[in-house]
Coordinates of C-alpha atoms and ligand atoms in Angstrom, one line a residue:
Chain A
X48 CA -37.8 17.9 49.1
X49 CA -40.5 17.6 47.2
X50 CA -39.6 19.6 44.3
X51 CA -39.6 18.7 40.7
X52 CA -37.8 19.8 38.2
X53 CA -36.6 19.8 34.6
X54 CA -33.4 19.5 33.8
X55 CA -30.6 20.5 30.6
X56 CA -27.4 20.9 30.3
X57 CA -25.2 23.3 28.4
X58 CA -21.3 23.4 28.4
X59 CA -21.0 26.1 25.8
X60 CA -22.7 29.3 24.2
X61 CA -24.3 26.7 21.0
X62 CA -25.8 24.4 22.9
X63 CA -26.6 27.8 25.3
X64 CA -29.1 28.8 22.2
X65 CA -31.0 25.2 22.3
X66 CA -31.4 25.3 26.4
X67 CA -33.2 28.7 25.8
X68 CA -35.3 27.5 23.1
X69 CA -36.2 24.0 25.0
X70 CA -36.6 26.5 28.2
X71 CA -39.3 29.1 26.2
X72 CA -41.1 25.8 25.0
X73 CA -41.5 24.4 28.2
X74 CA -42.3 28.1 29.7
X75 CA -45.0 28.4 26.7
X76 CA -46.3 25.4 27.2
X77 CA -47.1 26.5 31.2
X78 CA -45.6 23.8 32.6
X79 CA -45.6 24.3 36.5
X80 CA -41.9 22.6 37.2
X81 CA -38.9 24.1 38.0
X82 CA -36.3 24.5 35.2
X83 CA -32.6 23.8 36.4
X84 CA -29.8 24.9 33.9
X85 CA -26.3 22.9 34.2
X86 CA -23.9 25.4 32.6
X87 CA -20.1 25.0 31.7
X88 CA -17.1 27.5 32.3
X89 CA -16.5 28.2 28.9
X90 CA -20.1 29.8 28.9
X91 CA -20.0 33.6 27.9
X92 CA -21.2 36.1 30.2
X93 CA -24.5 37.7 27.8
X94 CA -25.6 33.5 27.7
X95 CA -25.4 33.0 31.3
X96 CA -27.8 36.0 31.9
X97 CA -30.2 35.2 29.1
X98 CA -30.0 31.5 30.2
X99 CA -31.2 33.2 33.7
X100 CA -33.6 35.1 32.3
X101 CA -35.9 32.2 31.1
X102 CA -34.7 29.2 33.5
X103 CA -35.2 29.4 37.5
X104 CA -32.1 27.7 38.5
X105 CA -28.7 27.9 36.5
X106 CA -25.7 26.1 38.0
X107 CA -22.3 25.8 37.0
X108 CA -20.4 22.5 36.9
X109 CA -17.0 22.3 36.5
X110 CA -15.8 18.9 36.6
X111 CA -11.6 19.9 35.6
X112 CA -11.8 22.1 38.3
X113 CA -14.3 20.1 40.9
X114 CA -11.5 18.0 42.7
X115 CA -14.2 15.7 43.9
X116 CA -15.2 12.1 43.2
X117 CA -16.1 13.3 38.7
X118 CA -12.9 15.0 39.0
X119 CA -10.9 11.5 39.8
X120 CA -13.1 9.8 37.3
X121 CA -12.6 11.6 34.1
X122 CA -8.4 11.6 34.7
X123 CA -9.0 7.6 34.5
X124 CA -11.8 8.2 31.6
X125 CA -10.9 11.8 29.9
X126 CA -12.4 10.2 26.6
X127 CA -16.0 10.4 28.8
X128 CA -15.8 14.5 29.6
X129 CA -19.4 15.6 28.9
X130 CA -20.7 12.7 30.0
X131 CA -19.1 13.2 33.2
X132 CA -20.7 16.8 33.1
X133 CA -24.2 15.2 32.0
X134 CA -24.1 12.7 35.2
X135 CA -23.7 15.5 37.6
X136 CA -27.8 15.8 36.9
X137 CA -28.1 13.4 39.8
X138 CA -26.4 15.6 42.6
X139 CA -29.4 18.2 42.3
X140 CA -30.9 16.2 45.6
X141 CA -32.7 19.8 46.7
X142 CA -35.4 18.1 43.5
X143 CA -37.0 15.2 44.3
X144 CA -38.0 14.0 41.2
X145 CA -36.2 15.4 37.8
X146 CA -36.5 14.9 33.8
X147 CA -33.4 15.6 31.9
X148 CA -34.0 17.2 28.5
X149 CA -30.8 17.6 25.9
X150 CA -30.7 21.2 25.0
X151 CA -31.6 20.2 21.0
X152 CA -34.9 19.1 22.5
X153 CA -38.3 21.1 22.1
X154 CA -41.6 20.2 23.7
X155 CA -44.3 20.5 21.8
X156 CA -47.3 20.1 24.5
X157 CA -47.4 20.3 28.0
X158 CA -45.4 17.2 29.3
X159 CA -45.6 17.8 33.0
X160 CA -47.4 13.8 33.4
X161 CA -44.0 12.4 32.8
X162 CA -43.2 13.2 36.5
X163 CA -45.2 10.6 37.5
X164 CA -43.1 8.3 36.3
X165 CA -39.9 7.0 38.1
X166 CA -36.2 6.0 37.4
X167 CA -35.3 5.7 34.8
X168 CA -38.1 5.9 32.3
X169 CA -36.8 6.9 29.0
X170 CA -38.3 6.6 25.5
X171 CA -36.7 3.5 23.5
X172 CA -33.7 4.4 20.6
X173 CA -34.8 3.6 16.9
X174 CA -31.4 2.8 16.5
X175 CA -31.2 -0.2 18.7
X176 CA -34.6 0.0 20.9
X177 CA -33.9 -2.2 23.5
X178 CA -31.8 0.7 24.3
X179 CA -33.3 4.0 26.2
X180 CA -32.6 6.8 23.9
X181 CA -31.0 9.5 26.5
X182 CA -31.9 12.6 25.1
X183 CA -35.0 12.4 28.1
X184 CA -35.2 11.0 30.8
X185 CA -37.1 11.3 34.1
X186 CA -34.6 10.2 37.4
X187 CA -34.1 10.9 41.0
X188 CA -31.4 13.0 42.0
X189 CA -29.5 11.1 44.7
X190 CA -25.8 11.1 45.9
X191 CA -25.8 7.3 46.3
X192 CA -27.0 6.6 42.5
X193 CA -24.1 9.5 41.7
X194 CA -21.5 7.7 43.1
X195 CA -22.3 4.5 42.2
X196 CA -23.0 5.6 38.2
X197 CA -19.3 7.6 37.9
X198 CA -17.7 4.3 39.1
X199 CA -19.6 2.0 36.9
X200 CA -17.9 4.8 34.2
X201 CA -14.9 4.5 35.1
X202 CA -14.9 0.4 35.5
X203 CA -17.3 -0.2 32.1
X204 CA -16.7 2.6 30.1
X205 CA -19.5 4.0 27.5
X206 CA -20.1 1.3 24.9
X207 CA -20.6 3.9 22.5
X208 CA -18.8 6.3 23.5
X209 CA -21.1 8.8 25.0
X210 CA -23.7 8.7 28.5
X211 CA -26.1 7.0 26.5
X212 CA -24.1 4.1 26.4
X213 CA -23.4 4.6 30.2
X214 CA -27.0 5.3 31.1
X215 CA -27.9 1.9 29.4
X216 CA -24.9 -0.1 30.9
X217 CA -25.7 1.1 34.1
X218 CA -29.4 0.6 33.6
X219 CA -29.7 -2.6 32.3
X220 CA -32.5 -3.8 32.9
X221 CA -34.5 -1.0 31.1
X222 CA -35.7 -3.3 28.5
X223 CA -37.1 -6.1 30.0
X224 CA -37.5 -4.9 34.2
X225 CA -41.0 -2.6 34.0
X226 CA -43.2 -1.9 31.4
X227 CA -44.3 1.6 32.5
X228 CA -40.3 2.8 32.8
X229 CA -41.1 3.1 28.6
X230 CA -42.3 6.3 27.8
X231 CA -44.3 6.5 24.6
X232 CA -42.2 6.7 21.5
X233 CA -43.4 10.0 20.7
X234 CA -42.2 11.4 24.0
X235 CA -38.5 11.5 22.0
X236 CA -39.4 11.5 18.6
X237 CA -36.5 10.9 16.5
X238 CA -37.1 12.5 13.4
X239 CA -35.2 9.4 11.4
X240 CA -38.6 7.5 12.4
X241 CA -40.5 9.7 10.2
X242 CA -38.5 8.7 7.0
X243 CA -38.5 5.2 8.1
X244 CA -41.9 4.6 9.0
X245 CA -44.0 7.3 7.8
X246 CA -47.3 5.2 8.1
X247 CA -46.9 4.6 11.6
X248 CA -45.6 8.4 12.4
X249 CA -49.1 9.6 10.9
X250 CA -50.9 6.5 12.5
X251 CA -49.8 7.6 15.7
X252 CA -48.8 11.4 15.9
X253 CA -52.5 12.0 14.0
X254 CA -54.4 12.5 17.5
X255 CA -53.6 16.4 17.8
X256 CA -54.0 15.9 21.7
X257 CA -51.0 13.5 21.6
X258 CA -48.0 14.6 23.7
X259 CA -44.8 15.1 21.8
X260 CA -41.8 16.6 22.3
X261 CA -39.1 16.6 19.3
X262 CA -35.5 15.4 20.0
X263 CA -32.6 16.9 18.1
X264 CA -34.1 19.0 16.3
X265 CA -30.8 19.7 14.9
X266 CA -29.9 16.4 13.1
X267 CA -29.5 16.4 9.3
X268 CA -33.1 14.1 9.2
X269 CA -35.3 16.6 11.4
X270 CA -38.5 17.2 9.8
X271 CA -39.2 20.5 8.6
X272 CA -41.8 20.9 10.9
X273 CA -39.8 21.0 13.7
X274 CA -36.5 22.5 12.5
X275 CA -39.7 25.5 11.9
X276 CA -40.9 25.7 14.9
X277 CA -37.4 25.2 16.6
X278 CA -36.6 28.6 14.6
X279 CA -39.5 30.3 15.5
X280 CA -39.3 30.4 18.7
X281 CA -35.7 31.4 18.8
X282 CA -35.9 34.1 16.5
X283 CA -38.7 36.0 17.8
X284 CA -38.2 35.0 21.6
X285 CA -34.2 34.1 21.9
X286 CA -32.5 36.7 19.9
X287 CA -34.5 39.6 21.1
X288 CA -33.5 38.5 24.8
X289 CA -29.5 37.8 23.5
X290 CA -29.7 41.4 22.0
X291 CA -30.5 42.7 25.2
X292 CA -27.6 41.2 27.0
X293 CA -24.8 41.6 24.6
X294 CA -25.8 45.2 23.6
X295 CA -23.5 47.0 22.3
X296 CA -20.8 43.8 21.5
X297 CA -20.7 41.6 18.8
X298 CA -23.5 38.8 18.9
X299 CA -24.1 36.3 15.7
X300 CA -27.7 35.4 15.1
Chain B
X38 CA -54.2 -30.3 22.3
X39 CA -50.5 -29.3 23.8
X40 CA -48.6 -29.2 20.6
X41 CA -46.2 -26.5 19.5
X42 CA -44.9 -25.2 16.4
X43 CA -42.8 -22.9 13.9
X44 CA -45.5 -22.1 11.3
X45 CA -44.5 -19.5 8.5
X46 CA -46.1 -18.7 5.1
X47 CA -45.4 -18.5 1.2
X48 CA -47.9 -18.4 -1.2
X49 CA -45.4 -18.7 -4.5
X50 CA -42.6 -20.0 -5.3
X51 CA -40.0 -17.1 -4.3
X52 CA -41.3 -17.0 -0.8
X53 CA -41.1 -21.0 -0.8
X54 CA -37.4 -21.5 -1.2
X55 CA -36.8 -18.8 1.8
X56 CA -39.6 -20.6 3.9
X57 CA -37.3 -24.0 2.8
X58 CA -34.2 -21.9 4.2
X59 CA -35.8 -21.1 7.1
X60 CA -37.3 -24.9 7.8
X61 CA -33.7 -26.0 7.4
X62 CA -32.3 -23.4 9.9
X63 CA -34.7 -24.6 12.5
X64 CA -33.9 -28.2 11.9
X65 CA -30.0 -27.0 11.9
X66 CA -30.4 -25.9 15.3
X67 CA -32.2 -28.8 16.9
X68 CA -35.7 -27.6 17.4
X69 CA -38.0 -29.8 18.9
X70 CA -41.3 -28.3 18.2
X71 CA -43.2 -29.1 14.5
X72 CA -43.0 -27.1 11.9
X73 CA -45.7 -25.6 9.9
X74 CA -46.3 -23.9 6.2
X75 CA -49.1 -22.2 5.0
X76 CA -49.0 -21.8 1.1
X77 CA -50.8 -20.4 -1.4
X78 CA -52.4 -22.6 -4.4
X79 CA -49.9 -20.3 -7.1
X80 CA -47.2 -22.6 -5.7
X81 CA -45.6 -25.4 -8.1
X82 CA -45.3 -29.3 -7.2
X83 CA -41.8 -29.2 -6.9
X84 CA -41.7 -26.7 -4.3
X85 CA -44.6 -28.3 -2.6
X86 CA -42.9 -31.8 -2.1
X87 CA -39.4 -30.0 -1.2
X88 CA -41.6 -28.2 1.2
X89 CA -42.9 -31.3 2.6
X90 CA -39.9 -33.0 3.3
X91 CA -38.4 -30.2 5.3
X92 CA -41.6 -29.2 7.3
X93 CA -44.2 -31.7 9.2
X94 CA -47.1 -29.9 7.9
X95 CA -47.6 -27.8 5.4
X96 CA -51.3 -26.6 4.4
X97 CA -53.0 -25.1 1.6
X98 CA -54.7 -21.4 2.5
X99 CA -56.8 -20.8 -0.9
X100 CA -58.7 -17.6 0.7
X101 CA -60.3 -17.0 -2.8
X102 CA -61.6 -20.2 -2.5
X103 CA -62.8 -20.4 0.7
X104 CA -66.0 -19.0 1.1
X105 CA -65.7 -18.5 4.3
X106 CA -65.4 -15.1 6.9
X107 CA -61.9 -14.6 5.5
X108 CA -63.3 -14.8 1.8
X109 CA -65.8 -12.1 2.7
X110 CA -64.2 -10.0 4.8
X111 CA -61.3 -10.2 1.5
X112 CA -64.2 -8.4 -0.9
X113 CA -64.4 -6.1 1.4
X114 CA -60.7 -5.0 1.1
X115 CA -59.2 -6.5 -1.8
X116 CA -56.1 -4.3 -0.8
X117 CA -55.2 -6.8 2.2
X118 CA -54.7 -10.4 0.3
X119 CA -51.9 -11.7 1.8
X120 CA -52.5 -9.8 5.1
X121 CA -55.7 -12.4 5.4
X122 CA -53.6 -14.8 4.2
X123 CA -51.0 -14.7 7.1
X124 CA -54.0 -14.2 9.8
X125 CA -55.1 -18.1 9.0
X126 CA -51.9 -19.2 10.9
X127 CA -54.6 -18.5 14.0
X128 CA -56.9 -21.5 13.0
X129 CA -54.3 -24.0 13.9
X130 CA -56.4 -25.0 16.4
X131 CA -54.6 -27.9 16.2
X132 CA -51.5 -26.6 17.8
X133 CA -51.8 -24.8 21.7
X134 CA -48.7 -22.6 21.1
X135 CA -46.9 -21.2 17.9
X136 CA -44.2 -18.9 16.9
X137 CA -45.0 -17.6 13.1
X138 CA -41.8 -16.3 11.2
X139 CA -41.8 -14.7 8.0
X140 CA -40.1 -17.2 5.0
X141 CA -37.5 -14.4 4.7
X142 CA -36.1 -15.1 7.7
X143 CA -33.5 -17.3 9.3
X144 CA -32.3 -18.6 12.8
X145 CA -28.9 -18.3 13.8
X146 CA -29.5 -20.5 17.1
X147 CA -32.0 -23.2 19.0
X148 CA -35.0 -20.2 19.7
X149 CA -37.2 -23.0 21.2
X150 CA -37.5 -21.3 24.3
X151 CA -39.9 -18.3 22.5
X152 CA -42.9 -21.0 23.8
X153 CA -42.3 -19.9 26.9
X154 CA -44.0 -16.4 25.8
X155 CA -47.7 -15.5 25.5
X156 CA -49.2 -13.9 23.2
X157 CA -48.8 -11.6 21.6
X158 CA -45.2 -11.4 22.0
X159 CA -42.7 -10.0 19.3
X160 CA -39.8 -7.0 19.0
X161 CA -40.0 -4.2 18.8
X162 CA -39.4 -2.2 15.3
X163 CA -36.6 0.0 14.7
X164 CA -38.6 1.9 12.5
X165 CA -41.1 3.2 15.0
X166 CA -40.4 1.2 18.5
X167 CA -44.0 1.2 20.0
X168 CA -44.9 -1.2 17.2
X169 CA -44.1 -4.8 17.1
X170 CA -42.5 -6.3 14.2
X171 CA -45.1 -8.4 12.7
X172 CA -42.0 -10.8 11.0
X173 CA -41.5 -12.9 14.5
X174 CA -44.1 -13.4 17.0
X175 CA -45.9 -15.6 19.5
X176 CA -49.4 -16.3 19.3
X177 CA -51.9 -19.1 20.4
X178 CA -54.4 -19.8 17.6
X179 CA -58.4 -19.9 18.4
X180 CA -60.9 -19.3 16.1
X181 CA -62.3 -16.6 18.4
X182 CA -59.1 -14.6 17.9
X183 CA -59.2 -15.3 14.1
X184 CA -62.9 -14.3 13.7
X185 CA -62.2 -11.0 15.9
X186 CA -58.9 -10.3 13.4
X187 CA -61.0 -10.4 10.6
X188 CA -63.6 -8.2 12.0
X189 CA -60.6 -5.5 12.6
X190 CA -59.3 -6.0 9.2
X191 CA -62.7 -5.0 7.4
X192 CA -63.3 -2.2 9.7
X193 CA -60.3 -0.4 10.8
X194 CA -57.9 -1.7 7.2
X195 CA -54.1 -1.4 8.0
X196 CA -52.4 2.0 8.8
X197 CA -49.4 0.8 7.3
X198 CA -51.2 -1.2 4.1
X199 CA -49.6 -4.7 5.6
X200 CA -50.3 -7.3 8.1
X201 CA -48.0 -5.4 10.5
X202 CA -50.2 -2.4 10.8
X203 CA -53.5 -4.8 11.4
X204 CA -51.7 -6.7 13.8
X205 CA -50.6 -3.4 16.0
X206 CA -53.8 -2.3 15.5
X207 CA -55.5 -5.7 17.3
X208 CA -52.6 -6.1 19.6
X209 CA -52.8 -2.3 20.3
X210 CA -51.5 -2.2 24.0
X211 CA -48.0 -4.2 23.3
X212 CA -46.0 -1.2 23.7
X213 CA -47.8 -0.4 27.5
X214 CA -49.2 -3.8 28.8
X215 CA -46.7 -6.5 29.9
X216 CA -42.7 -6.2 29.1
X217 CA -42.7 -10.0 28.8
X218 CA -43.7 -10.0 25.7
X219 CA -41.5 -7.3 24.3
X220 CA -39.0 -9.8 23.0
X221 CA -35.1 -9.3 22.8
X222 CA -34.8 -6.6 19.5
X223 CA -31.7 -9.8 18.8
X224 CA -34.6 -12.0 18.5
X225 CA -35.9 -10.4 15.1
X226 CA -32.8 -8.6 14.3
X227 CA -33.4 -5.9 11.4
X228 CA -30.3 -5.5 9.6
X229 CA -31.1 -1.8 9.6
X230 CA -29.9 -1.4 12.8
X231 CA -26.1 -2.5 12.4
X232 CA -25.8 0.4 10.4
X233 CA -27.8 3.0 12.1
X234 CA -26.0 1.9 15.8
X235 CA -23.2 0.5 15.5
X236 CA -22.1 -0.1 18.7
X237 CA -25.0 -1.3 20.0
X238 CA -25.0 -4.0 18.0
X239 CA -21.7 -4.8 18.3
X240 CA -22.3 -4.8 22.7
X241 CA -25.5 -6.4 22.4
X242 CA -24.0 -9.5 20.0
X243 CA -21.2 -10.1 21.2
X244 CA -22.2 -12.5 23.2
X245 CA -21.7 -15.9 21.6
X246 CA -24.7 -17.4 23.2
X247 CA -26.7 -14.7 22.9
X248 CA -30.0 -16.0 20.7
X249 CA -30.6 -14.7 17.2
X250 CA -32.7 -14.1 14.2
X251 CA -32.1 -12.6 10.9
X252 CA -34.8 -10.7 10.0
X253 CA -35.5 -10.1 6.6
X254 CA -33.1 -11.6 5.0
X255 CA -33.3 -10.5 1.9
X256 CA -34.1 -6.3 2.4
X257 CA -31.5 -4.3 0.8
X258 CA -29.5 -3.1 3.8
X259 CA -28.9 -6.7 5.1
X260 CA -25.6 -7.5 7.0
X261 CA -23.2 -9.5 4.7
X262 CA -22.6 -12.0 7.1
X263 CA -26.9 -13.2 7.0
X264 CA -26.8 -12.9 3.6
X265 CA -23.8 -15.7 3.1
X266 CA -25.5 -17.9 5.8
X267 CA -28.9 -17.9 4.0
X268 CA -27.0 -18.3 0.7
X269 CA -24.8 -21.1 2.4
X270 CA -27.8 -22.7 3.3
X271 CA -29.7 -22.7 0.3
X272 CA -26.9 -24.0 -1.7
X273 CA -26.0 -26.5 0.3
X274 CA -29.5 -28.2 1.6
X275 CA -32.1 -26.8 -0.7
X276 CA -31.0 -26.9 -4.4
X277 CA -29.9 -30.3 -4.0
X278 CA -33.6 -30.8 -2.9
X279 CA -35.1 -29.0 -5.8
X280 CA -32.8 -30.7 -8.4
X281 CA -34.5 -33.8 -6.6
X282 CA -38.1 -32.7 -7.3
X283 CA -37.8 -30.4 -10.3
X284 CA -36.1 -34.0 -12.2
X285 CA -35.8 -32.7 -15.8
X286 CA -37.9 -29.9 -15.9
X287 CA -36.2 -26.5 -15.9
X288 CA -35.8 -24.9 -13.0
X289 CA -33.8 -21.8 -12.0
X290 CA -31.6 -21.9 -8.7
Ligands
UDP124 O1 -20.4 19.9 23.9 C1 -21.4 19.6 24.4 C2 -22.0 18.4 23.6 C3 -23.6 18.2 24.6 N1 -23.7 19.0 25.6 C4 -25.0 18.7 26.0 O2 -25.3 16.8 26.1 C5 -26.7 17.0 25.2 C6 -26.4 15.9 24.2 O3 -24.9 16.0 23.0 P1 -25.3 16.0 22.1 O4 -26.9 16.5 21.4 O5 -24.5 16.3 21.0 O6 -25.8 14.4 20.9 P2 -26.5 13.6 20.2 O7 -27.6 14.0 20.5 O8 -25.6 13.6 19.0 O9 -26.7 11.6 21.3 C7 -26.8 18.0 23.8 O10 -27.8 18.3 23.6 C8 -26.5 19.2 25.3 O11 -27.1 19.3 26.2 C9 -22.7 20.1 25.9 O12 -23.4 21.0 26.7 N2 -22.0 20.8 25.2
UDP125 O1 -46.3 -12.6 -1.8 C1 -46.3 -12.5 -0.6 C2 -46.0 -11.8 0.3 C3 -45.7 -12.1 1.3 N1 -45.7 -13.2 1.8 C4 -45.2 -13.6 3.4 O2 -45.5 -12.7 4.1 C5 -44.3 -12.2 5.2 C6 -43.8 -10.6 4.7 O3 -43.8 -10.3 3.1 P1 -42.4 -9.6 3.3 O4 -41.2 -10.1 3.6 O5 -42.5 -9.3 1.6 O6 -42.9 -8.3 3.5 P2 -41.8 -6.8 4.3 O7 -40.7 -8.0 5.0 O8 -41.5 -6.5 3.4 O9 -42.5 -6.4 5.2 C7 -43.0 -13.1 3.8 O10 -41.8 -13.3 4.3 C8 -43.9 -14.3 3.6 O11 -43.9 -14.8 4.7 C9 -45.8 -14.5 0.7 O12 -46.0 -15.5 1.4 N2 -46.2 -14.1 -0.5
MN126 MN1 -28.3 15.9 19.9
MN127 MN1 -39.9 -9.6 4.4

């Protein structure tokens, strides 16, 4: 197959709201690619329905119930629960190339040119720039890679307890092998950078054509501009849809 | 010529003490390369003498007095004083390849293999990882490059007001062109990383053979281990030498 998709993950209703805003932001910037959401069994029906309005493809991932290799892996490493769910994106072999985005990210422009990159492309993490930030990455679904990832996970665990540690361990030559797999930092702008090196932030984001993704719009240090953008989308596009889905049921916006 | 040298800069007595500790740390780790210090006219005689005990080559750089292109450049951009002095390292054409190190850095192991890299190699800056940190970099002295740097400086200034902004502007394709010019982050370990992403710090510095430079050992967030290493070298190797040089003159260690 030759299809390309943006993929996100939301195991519960709070991350679902993030995924809705992310999906809306991708649509608003006229992506020509498919939108896929991996969801967890705890998600409420109204949230599932709202996601289905925005995403082309909403898929339930239940690692606990799967009885497959992922289930076995998770029995050995119960600490890595959500990580195993995230790795499931490699099973989307219906698509040839994907861009994974955390549910708490937001696109600020059309970023379809990311599909020109190869697995595993990602932006540097400002906390340790020889690691990539796993909030946004380009990958190729493959059952073979999926199997190897699960095996790596069970054997080595995660040095930081999350998916970023696992993925940086597995794709361990990212820092040294191929510069084209280094996405520009603005593709996953951690808001921490705005505060630690403001002159660079101003210098490199000044170009209004520069492509940007706001990473982790909910972390404490997030820039007000990104937060405002998130809440604007949420209240104008997501809340009305949720009101629709919940109908008479109680619902907190 | 085929000579290689570590180069530092100290315009005054406080940075001179840093340069002495840096020089000692390079000697203690048995570097086979030459040590060069660029100094400024404000430096006291005892400090100059102490530097000459440690460095092979101590050179006075007086941009204000030079009457050359650098002087002219600085008249146009007086805000970039120390930056112009730092750029002088490109005039060291007696050496074919050099590693510049800020006076407030410290090597924790032999790092002579840095001379296998080409201009301009440097480690990512954690504040904005698509910029390199200009505290440690590999370069090739060249009067042609020096002239272009001065011209760039006067035309574009520095986006952060210092040498890091100028050098990142001039070597503007560092983030995208050649992965071999990305020094491992541990080659210029900003102590901020220890606090922002501790699991990565532990994971990547665990290997006792890993090469490390402590960058900016005096910034507020510096790890106690680096500070202790600095003070140990300073009090055991530098203070006795300064006492010698100052003789009966008053001197504060
Ligand atoms: O309980 C959880 C935790 C995480 N996630 C997904 O995993 C991503 C990464 O987790 P999070 O943003 O909490 O991690 P951090 O940004 O702190 O690394 C989220 O954006 C979601 O897409 C999820 O669906 N459910
Ligand atoms: O007045 C000065 C300021 C700086 N420097 C040199 O320039 C380097 C970078 O300056 P600094 O360490 O103050 O900058 P920062 O680490 O804050 O970027 C120093 O380590 C010194 O080598 C100097 O010789 N005199
Ligand atoms: Mn997040
Ligand atoms: Mn410094």
